[in-house]
Coordinates of C-alpha atoms in Angstrom, one line a residue:
X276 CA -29.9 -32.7 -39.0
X277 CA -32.7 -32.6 -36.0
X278 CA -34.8 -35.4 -35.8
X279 CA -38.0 -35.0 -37.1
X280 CA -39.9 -35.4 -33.6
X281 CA -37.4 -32.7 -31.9
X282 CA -36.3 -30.5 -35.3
X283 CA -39.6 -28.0 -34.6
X284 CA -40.1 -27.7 -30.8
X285 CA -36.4 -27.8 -30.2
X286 CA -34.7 -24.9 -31.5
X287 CA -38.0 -22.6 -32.3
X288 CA -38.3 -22.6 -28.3
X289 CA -34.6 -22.2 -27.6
X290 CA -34.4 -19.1 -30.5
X291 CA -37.8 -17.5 -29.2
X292 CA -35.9 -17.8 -25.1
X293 CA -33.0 -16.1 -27.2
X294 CA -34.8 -13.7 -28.4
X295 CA -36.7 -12.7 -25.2
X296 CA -33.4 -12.9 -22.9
X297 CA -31.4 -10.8 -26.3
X298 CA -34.6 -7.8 -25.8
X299 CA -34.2 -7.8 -21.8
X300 CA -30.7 -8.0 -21.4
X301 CA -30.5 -5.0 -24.0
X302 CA -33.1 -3.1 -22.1
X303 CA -31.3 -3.7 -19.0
X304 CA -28.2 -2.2 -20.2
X305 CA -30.1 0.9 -22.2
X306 CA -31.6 1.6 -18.5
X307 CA -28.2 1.7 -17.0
X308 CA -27.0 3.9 -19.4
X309 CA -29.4 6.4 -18.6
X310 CA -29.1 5.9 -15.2
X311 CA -30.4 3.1 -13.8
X312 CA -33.4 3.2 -16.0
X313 CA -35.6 6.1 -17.2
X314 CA -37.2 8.6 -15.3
X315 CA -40.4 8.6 -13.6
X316 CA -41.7 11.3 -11.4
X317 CA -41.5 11.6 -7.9
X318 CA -43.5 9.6 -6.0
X319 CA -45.3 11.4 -2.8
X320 CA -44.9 10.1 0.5
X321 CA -48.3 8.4 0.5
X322 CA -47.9 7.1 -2.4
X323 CA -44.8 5.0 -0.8
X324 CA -46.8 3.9 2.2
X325 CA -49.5 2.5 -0.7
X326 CA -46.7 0.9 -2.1
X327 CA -45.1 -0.9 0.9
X328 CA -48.2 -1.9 2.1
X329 CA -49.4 -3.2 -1.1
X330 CA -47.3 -6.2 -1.1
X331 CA -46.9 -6.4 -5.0
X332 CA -43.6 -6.6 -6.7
X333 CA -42.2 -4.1 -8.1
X334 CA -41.3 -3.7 -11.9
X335 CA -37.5 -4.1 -10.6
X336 CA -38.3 -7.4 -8.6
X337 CA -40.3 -9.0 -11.7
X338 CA -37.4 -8.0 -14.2
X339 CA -35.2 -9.9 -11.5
X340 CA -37.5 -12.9 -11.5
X341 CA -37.8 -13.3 -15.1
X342 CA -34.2 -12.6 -15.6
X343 CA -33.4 -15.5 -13.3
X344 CA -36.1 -17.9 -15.2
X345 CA -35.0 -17.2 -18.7
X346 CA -31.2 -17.7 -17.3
X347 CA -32.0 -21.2 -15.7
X348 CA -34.0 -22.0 -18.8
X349 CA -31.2 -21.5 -21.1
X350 CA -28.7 -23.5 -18.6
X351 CA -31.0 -26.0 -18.8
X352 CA -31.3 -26.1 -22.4
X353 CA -27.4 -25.7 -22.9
X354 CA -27.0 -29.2 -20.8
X355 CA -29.7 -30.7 -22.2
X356 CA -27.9 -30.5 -25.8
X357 CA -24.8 -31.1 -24.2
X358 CA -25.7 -34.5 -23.1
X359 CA -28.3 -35.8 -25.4
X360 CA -27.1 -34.9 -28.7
X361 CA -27.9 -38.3 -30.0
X362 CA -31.4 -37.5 -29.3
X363 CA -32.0 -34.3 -30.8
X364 CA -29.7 -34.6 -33.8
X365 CA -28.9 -37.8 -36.1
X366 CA -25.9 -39.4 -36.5
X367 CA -24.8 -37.6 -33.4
X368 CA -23.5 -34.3 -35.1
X369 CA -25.3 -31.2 -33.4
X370 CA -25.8 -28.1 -35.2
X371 CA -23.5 -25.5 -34.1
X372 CA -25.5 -22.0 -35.0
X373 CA -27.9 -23.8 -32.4
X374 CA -25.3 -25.1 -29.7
X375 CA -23.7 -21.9 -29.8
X376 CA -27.1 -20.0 -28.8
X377 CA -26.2 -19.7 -25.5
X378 CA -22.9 -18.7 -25.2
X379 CA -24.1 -15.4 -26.9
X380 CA -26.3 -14.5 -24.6
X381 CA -24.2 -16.1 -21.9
X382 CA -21.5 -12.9 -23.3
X383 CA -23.6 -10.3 -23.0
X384 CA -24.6 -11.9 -19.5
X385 CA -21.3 -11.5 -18.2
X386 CA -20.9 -8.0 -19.6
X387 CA -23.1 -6.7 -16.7
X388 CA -21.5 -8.5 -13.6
X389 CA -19.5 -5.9 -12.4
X390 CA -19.3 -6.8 -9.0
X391 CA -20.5 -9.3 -7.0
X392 CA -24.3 -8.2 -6.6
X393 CA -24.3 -6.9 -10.4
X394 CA -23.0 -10.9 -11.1
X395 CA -26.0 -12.5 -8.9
X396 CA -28.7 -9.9 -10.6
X397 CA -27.4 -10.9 -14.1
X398 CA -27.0 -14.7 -13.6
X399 CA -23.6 -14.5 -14.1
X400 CA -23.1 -17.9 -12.4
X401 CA -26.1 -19.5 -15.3
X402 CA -23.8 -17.7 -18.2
X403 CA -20.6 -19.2 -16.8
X404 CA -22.7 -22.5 -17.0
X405 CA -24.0 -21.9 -20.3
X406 CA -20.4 -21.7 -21.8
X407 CA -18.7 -24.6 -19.8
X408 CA -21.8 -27.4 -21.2
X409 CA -20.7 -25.7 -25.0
X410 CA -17.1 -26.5 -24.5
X411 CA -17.2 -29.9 -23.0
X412 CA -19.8 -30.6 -25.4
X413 CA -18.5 -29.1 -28.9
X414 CA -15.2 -29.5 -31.3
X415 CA -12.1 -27.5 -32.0
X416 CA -14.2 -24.7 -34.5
X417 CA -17.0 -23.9 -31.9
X418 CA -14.0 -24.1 -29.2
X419 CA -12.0 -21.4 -31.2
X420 CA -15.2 -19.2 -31.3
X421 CA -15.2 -19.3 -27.6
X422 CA -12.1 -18.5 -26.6
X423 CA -11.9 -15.4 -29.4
X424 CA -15.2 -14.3 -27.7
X425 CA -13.5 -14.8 -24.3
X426 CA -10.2 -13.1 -25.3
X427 CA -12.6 -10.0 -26.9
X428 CA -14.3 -9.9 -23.4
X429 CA -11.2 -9.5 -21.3
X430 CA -9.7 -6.8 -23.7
X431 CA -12.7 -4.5 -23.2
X432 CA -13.9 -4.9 -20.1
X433 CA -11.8 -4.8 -16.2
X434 CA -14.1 -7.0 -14.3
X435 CA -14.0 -10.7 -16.8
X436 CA -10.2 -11.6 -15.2
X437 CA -11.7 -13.2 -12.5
X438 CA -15.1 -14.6 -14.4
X439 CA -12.8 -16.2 -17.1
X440 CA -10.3 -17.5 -14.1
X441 CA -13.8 -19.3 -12.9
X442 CA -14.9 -20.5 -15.8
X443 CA -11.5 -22.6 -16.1
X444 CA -12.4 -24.1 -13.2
X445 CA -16.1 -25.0 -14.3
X446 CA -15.0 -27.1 -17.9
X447 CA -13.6 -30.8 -17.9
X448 CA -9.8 -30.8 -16.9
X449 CA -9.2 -34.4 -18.1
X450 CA -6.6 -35.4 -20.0
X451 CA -6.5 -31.5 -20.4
X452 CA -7.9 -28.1 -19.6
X453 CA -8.4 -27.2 -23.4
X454 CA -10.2 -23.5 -22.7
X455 CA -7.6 -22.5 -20.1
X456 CA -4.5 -24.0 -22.4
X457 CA -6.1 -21.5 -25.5
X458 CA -6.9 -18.8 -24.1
X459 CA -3.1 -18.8 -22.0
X460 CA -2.2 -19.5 -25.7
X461 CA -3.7 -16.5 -26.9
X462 CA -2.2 -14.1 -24.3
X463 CA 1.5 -15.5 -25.4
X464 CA 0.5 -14.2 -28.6
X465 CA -0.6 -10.5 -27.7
X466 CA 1.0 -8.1 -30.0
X467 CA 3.1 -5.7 -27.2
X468 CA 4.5 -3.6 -30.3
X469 CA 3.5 0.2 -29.9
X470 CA 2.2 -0.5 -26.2
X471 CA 2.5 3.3 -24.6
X472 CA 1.7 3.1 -20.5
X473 CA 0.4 6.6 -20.5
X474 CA -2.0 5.2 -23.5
X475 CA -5.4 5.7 -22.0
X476 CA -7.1 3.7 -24.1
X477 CA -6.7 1.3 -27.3
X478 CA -4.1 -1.5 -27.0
X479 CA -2.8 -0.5 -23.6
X480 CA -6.4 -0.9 -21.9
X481 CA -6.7 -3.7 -23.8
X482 CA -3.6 -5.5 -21.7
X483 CA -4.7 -4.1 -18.7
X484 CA -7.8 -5.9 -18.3
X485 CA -6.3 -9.1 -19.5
X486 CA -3.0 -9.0 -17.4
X487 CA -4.8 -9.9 -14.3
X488 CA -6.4 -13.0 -15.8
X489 CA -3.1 -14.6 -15.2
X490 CA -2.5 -13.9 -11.6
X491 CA -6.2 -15.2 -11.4
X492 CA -5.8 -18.5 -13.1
X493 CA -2.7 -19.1 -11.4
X494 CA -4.4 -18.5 -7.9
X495 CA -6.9 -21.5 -8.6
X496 CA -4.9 -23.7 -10.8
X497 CA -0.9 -23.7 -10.3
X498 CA 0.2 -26.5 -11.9
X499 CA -2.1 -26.0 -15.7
X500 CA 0.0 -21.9 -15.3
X501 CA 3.3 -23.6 -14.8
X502 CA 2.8 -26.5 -17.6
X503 CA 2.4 -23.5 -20.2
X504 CA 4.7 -21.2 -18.6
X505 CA 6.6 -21.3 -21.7
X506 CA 3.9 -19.7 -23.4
X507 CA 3.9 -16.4 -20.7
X508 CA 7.7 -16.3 -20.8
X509 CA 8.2 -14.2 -23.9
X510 CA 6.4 -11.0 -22.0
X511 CA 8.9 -11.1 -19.2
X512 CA 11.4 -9.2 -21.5
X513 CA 7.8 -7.2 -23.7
X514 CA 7.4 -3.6 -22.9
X515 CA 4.0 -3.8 -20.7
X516 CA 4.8 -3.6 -16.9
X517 CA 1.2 -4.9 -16.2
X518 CA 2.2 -8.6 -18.0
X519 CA 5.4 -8.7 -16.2
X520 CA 4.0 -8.2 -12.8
X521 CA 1.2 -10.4 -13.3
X522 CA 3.4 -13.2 -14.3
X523 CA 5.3 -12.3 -10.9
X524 CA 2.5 -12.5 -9.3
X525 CA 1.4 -16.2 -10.5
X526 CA 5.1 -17.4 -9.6
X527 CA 4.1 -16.2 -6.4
X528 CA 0.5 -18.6 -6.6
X529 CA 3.1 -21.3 -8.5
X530 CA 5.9 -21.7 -5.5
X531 CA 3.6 -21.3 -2.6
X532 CA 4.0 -25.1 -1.2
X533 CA 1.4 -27.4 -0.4
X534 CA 3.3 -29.9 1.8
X535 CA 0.2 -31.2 2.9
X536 CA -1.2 -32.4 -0.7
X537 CA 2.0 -33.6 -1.6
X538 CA 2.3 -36.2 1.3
X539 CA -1.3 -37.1 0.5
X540 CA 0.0 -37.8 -3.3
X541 CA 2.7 -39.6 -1.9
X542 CA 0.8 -42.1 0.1
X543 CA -1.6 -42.8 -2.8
X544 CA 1.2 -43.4 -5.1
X545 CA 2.7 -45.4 -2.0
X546 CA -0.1 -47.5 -1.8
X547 CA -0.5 -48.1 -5.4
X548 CA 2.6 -50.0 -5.1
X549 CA 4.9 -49.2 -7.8
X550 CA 8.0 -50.9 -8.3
X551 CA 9.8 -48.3 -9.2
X552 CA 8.7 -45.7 -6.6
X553 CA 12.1 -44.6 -5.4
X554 CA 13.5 -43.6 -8.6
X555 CA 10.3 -42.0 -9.8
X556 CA 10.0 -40.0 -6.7
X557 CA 13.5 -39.2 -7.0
X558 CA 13.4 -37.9 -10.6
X559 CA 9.9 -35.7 -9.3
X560 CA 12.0 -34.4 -6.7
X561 CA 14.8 -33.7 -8.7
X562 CA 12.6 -31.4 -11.2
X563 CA 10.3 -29.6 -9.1
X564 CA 13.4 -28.4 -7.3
X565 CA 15.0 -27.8 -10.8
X566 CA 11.5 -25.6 -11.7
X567 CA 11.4 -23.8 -8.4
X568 CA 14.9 -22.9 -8.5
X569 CA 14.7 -21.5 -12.1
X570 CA 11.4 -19.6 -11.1
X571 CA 12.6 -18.0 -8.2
X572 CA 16.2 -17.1 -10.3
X573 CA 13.3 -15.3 -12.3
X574 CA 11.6 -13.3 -9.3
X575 CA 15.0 -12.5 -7.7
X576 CA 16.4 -10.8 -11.5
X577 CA 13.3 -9.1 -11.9
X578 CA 13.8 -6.8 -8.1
X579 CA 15.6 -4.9 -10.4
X580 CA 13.4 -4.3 -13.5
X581 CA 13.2 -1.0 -14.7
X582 CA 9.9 -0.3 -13.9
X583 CA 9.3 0.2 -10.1
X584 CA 5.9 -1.7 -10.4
X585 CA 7.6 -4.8 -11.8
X586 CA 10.2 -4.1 -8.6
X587 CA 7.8 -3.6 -6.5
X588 CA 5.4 -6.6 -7.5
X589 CA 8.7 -9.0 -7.1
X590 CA 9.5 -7.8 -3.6
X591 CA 6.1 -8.2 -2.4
X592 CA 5.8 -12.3 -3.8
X593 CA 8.8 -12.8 -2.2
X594 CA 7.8 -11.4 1.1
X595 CA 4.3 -13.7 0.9
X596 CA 6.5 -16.7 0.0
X597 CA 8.5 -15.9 3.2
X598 CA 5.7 -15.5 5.5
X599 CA 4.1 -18.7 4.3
X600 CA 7.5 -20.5 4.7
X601 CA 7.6 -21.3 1.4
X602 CA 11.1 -19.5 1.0
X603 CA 13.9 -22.6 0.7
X604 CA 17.1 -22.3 3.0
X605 CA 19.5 -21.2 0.6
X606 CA 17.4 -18.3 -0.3
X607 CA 17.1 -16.8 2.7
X608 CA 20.7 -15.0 2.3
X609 CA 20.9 -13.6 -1.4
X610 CA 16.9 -12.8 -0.7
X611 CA 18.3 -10.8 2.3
X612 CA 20.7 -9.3 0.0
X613 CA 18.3 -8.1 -2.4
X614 CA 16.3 -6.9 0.2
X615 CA 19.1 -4.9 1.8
X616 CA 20.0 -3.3 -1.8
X617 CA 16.6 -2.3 -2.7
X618 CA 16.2 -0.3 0.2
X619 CA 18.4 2.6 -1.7
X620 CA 15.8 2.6 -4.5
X621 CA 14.2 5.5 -5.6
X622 CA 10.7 4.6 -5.8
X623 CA 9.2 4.8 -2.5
X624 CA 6.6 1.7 -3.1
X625 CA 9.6 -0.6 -3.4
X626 CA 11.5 0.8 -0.6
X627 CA 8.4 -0.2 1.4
X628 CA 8.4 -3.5 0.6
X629 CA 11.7 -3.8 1.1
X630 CA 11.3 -3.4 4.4
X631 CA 8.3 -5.4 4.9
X632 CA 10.8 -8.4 3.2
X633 CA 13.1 -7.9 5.8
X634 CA 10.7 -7.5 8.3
X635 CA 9.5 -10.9 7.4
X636 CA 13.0 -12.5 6.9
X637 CA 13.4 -11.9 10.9
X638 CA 9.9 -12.7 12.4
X639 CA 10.4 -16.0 9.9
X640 CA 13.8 -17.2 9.9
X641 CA 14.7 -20.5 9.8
X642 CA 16.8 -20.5 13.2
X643 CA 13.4 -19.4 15.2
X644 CA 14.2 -16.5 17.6
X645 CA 17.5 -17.9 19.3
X646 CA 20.4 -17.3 18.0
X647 CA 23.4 -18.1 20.5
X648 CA 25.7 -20.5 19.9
X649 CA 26.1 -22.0 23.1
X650 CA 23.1 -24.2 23.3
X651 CA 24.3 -25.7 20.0
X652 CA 28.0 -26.3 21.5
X653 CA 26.8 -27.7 24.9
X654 CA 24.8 -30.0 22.4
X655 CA 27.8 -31.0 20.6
X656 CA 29.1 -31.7 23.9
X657 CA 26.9 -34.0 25.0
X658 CA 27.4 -36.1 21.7
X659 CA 30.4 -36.4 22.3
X660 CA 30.3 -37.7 25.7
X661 CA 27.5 -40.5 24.3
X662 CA 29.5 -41.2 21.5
X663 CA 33.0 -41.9 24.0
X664 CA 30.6 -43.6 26.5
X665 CA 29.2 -46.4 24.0
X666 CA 32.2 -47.1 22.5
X667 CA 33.5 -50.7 22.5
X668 CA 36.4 -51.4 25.2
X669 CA 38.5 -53.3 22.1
X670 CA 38.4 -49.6 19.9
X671 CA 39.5 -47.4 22.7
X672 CA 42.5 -50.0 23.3
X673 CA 43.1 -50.1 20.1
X674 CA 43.0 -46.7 19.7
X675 CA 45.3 -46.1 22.4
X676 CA 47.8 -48.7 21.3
X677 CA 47.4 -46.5 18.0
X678 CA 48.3 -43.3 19.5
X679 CA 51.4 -44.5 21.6
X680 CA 52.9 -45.9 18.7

């Protein structure tokens, strides 16, 4: 319940900015769907020059303005009941309908960033906001409203994989990332019964658009794809190319090492002194090679999945782990091997990118651009001679006391 000093001005203002940014976001998108807004007649070349020289804004430049108020408003009235909910409502216990205002307009926000001007015109960076202060903020049935909204989005329109992908990065990620972790939930659950690739529209669009988020989240957090990999694994053996490639793809994100950020880790842990450092950082080493082993079992099995895209899309992760080094040493032959066989495959896309991988395999290799054998003998050589020449004289005359016996 609302206190009694807040329960008026509160959420009559917030419903009345709904209200106004509901009626201009609703015009904006009638406009585009009669082209960019309706018709007007043709202005005359003076008329232009009256215009320029005017220096008023245009109708399109005040929509822009007040499009840009009413979207920093509404952020601001999103963290305001975010944060202060034990101010505005008693006993701490907000009123959902109310903390939920926002996201809906935040949705229909993000329906019209297309692109990266369409996303600055619409505030899409104020709806992203909007949505991140409701989900820090709210419980597990505001949260499942969300992410069903979220999941509808990516289903019906192309251009939310990489809005969604942002907005994981935008909540709270400690203990958890709860949004990412339900809606990666929700994809493991997409019905792939019936799915028909030359479907142009219906269920196959629908796993089109939200293929891609995956690739997308795994590009800007890694480690939250691979602890619910389980989750994506069942659609490596479903019937939709698209979700098999895109969980290629973010193996690709997953195995590219950061050698950099784990020696950073390891000093910090180093200087926390633990006890038990060794063994722990024995057992860590001993699983992430355990997890990248069993990943890249999966990428090398799936260069020969029956759908050329799938093929293709394995081939080319392999050849970007290789050319950021991120391909471990007993790889580099069977990868070879792969790469040799898929050259005979019948789909030209794969054929290419089977010889990019081998083209990549020899500007990368792990023996550099030399290999003769004779600078590593004459090496071997000289050890020797070190070796014979810092022996102690009691060994060698034991040794050769050894020998003529």
């Amino acid at each position: 319940v609302p206190r009694r000093g807040s329960r008026d001005p509160s959420p009559c203002h917030t419903y009345m900015l709904f209200t106004l940014m509901f009626f201009t976001e609703s015009q904006e998108k009638f406009g585009k769907s009669l082209g960019n807004g309706t018709s007007k007649p043709k202005a005359t070349k003076s008329a232009k020059n009256r215009s320029n020289t005017s220096g008023n804004p245009t109708d399109a430049e005040e929509m822009a303005t007040s499009r840009a108020l009413c979207a920093q408003t509404m952020l601001l009235a999103s963290t305001s009941m975010s944060k202060y909910q034990s101010r505005l409502w008693l006993r701490s216990v907000p009123d959902e309908s109310l903390l939920h205002l926002p996201c809906r307009i935040a949705y229909q926000m993000l329906e019209s960033s297309t692109g990266v001007i369409a996303k600055k015109a619409a505030c899409g960076k104020e709806a992203l906001g909007m949505i991140a202060n409701v989900v820090d903020s709210s419980g597990n049935g505001l949260l499942n409203t969300v992410v069903a909204a979220l999941v509808d989005l990516l289903h019906t329109y192309d251009h939310m994989a990489p809005l969604v992908a942002e907005l994981c990065c935008m909540v709270q990620e400690k203990p958890t990332n709860v949004l990412a972790t339900e809606l990666l939930r929700e994809i493991g659950r997409l019905d792939t019964d019936g799915y028909s690739a030359t479907d142009a529209g219906g269920k196959a669009s629908g796993i089109r658009n939200v293929a891609p988020f995956i690739s997308e989240l795994a590009a800007v957090r890694p480690k939250l794809v691979l602890t619910n990999f389980s989750l994506l694994v069942p659609h490596l053996s479903a019937e939709p190319y698209v979700l098999r490639s895109a969980i290629i793809n973010s193996i690709g994100h997953i195995l590219v090492r950061d050698d950099v950020k784990l020696a950073e880790e390891k000093k910090e842990e180093q200087e926390e002194g633990e006890s038990d450092y060794g063994s722990k950082d024995d057992r860590r080493i001993i699983n992430i090679a355990k997890t990248r082993s069993s990943l890249f079992d999966i990428l090398c099995d799936h260069t020969k999945d029956v759908t050329s895209f799938t093929r293709a899309a394995a081939l080319k992760v392999l050849n970007d782990l290789t050319e950021k080094q991120s391909l471990p040493l007993d790889r580099v032959m069977p990868v070879t091997k792969i790469a040799i066989d898929r050259l005979n495959d019948k789909a030209v896309s794969v054929r290419r990118y089977s010889m990019q991988l081998i083209t990549s395999l020899l500007d990368n290799n792990p023996f550099m651009g030399l290999l003769n054998p004779e600078p590593y003998r004459e090496k071997v050589r000289e050890l020797e001679t070190n070796l014979k020449s810092n022996i102690p004289q009691a060994i060698i005359e034991a040794r050769d006391i050894a020998l003529e016996q």
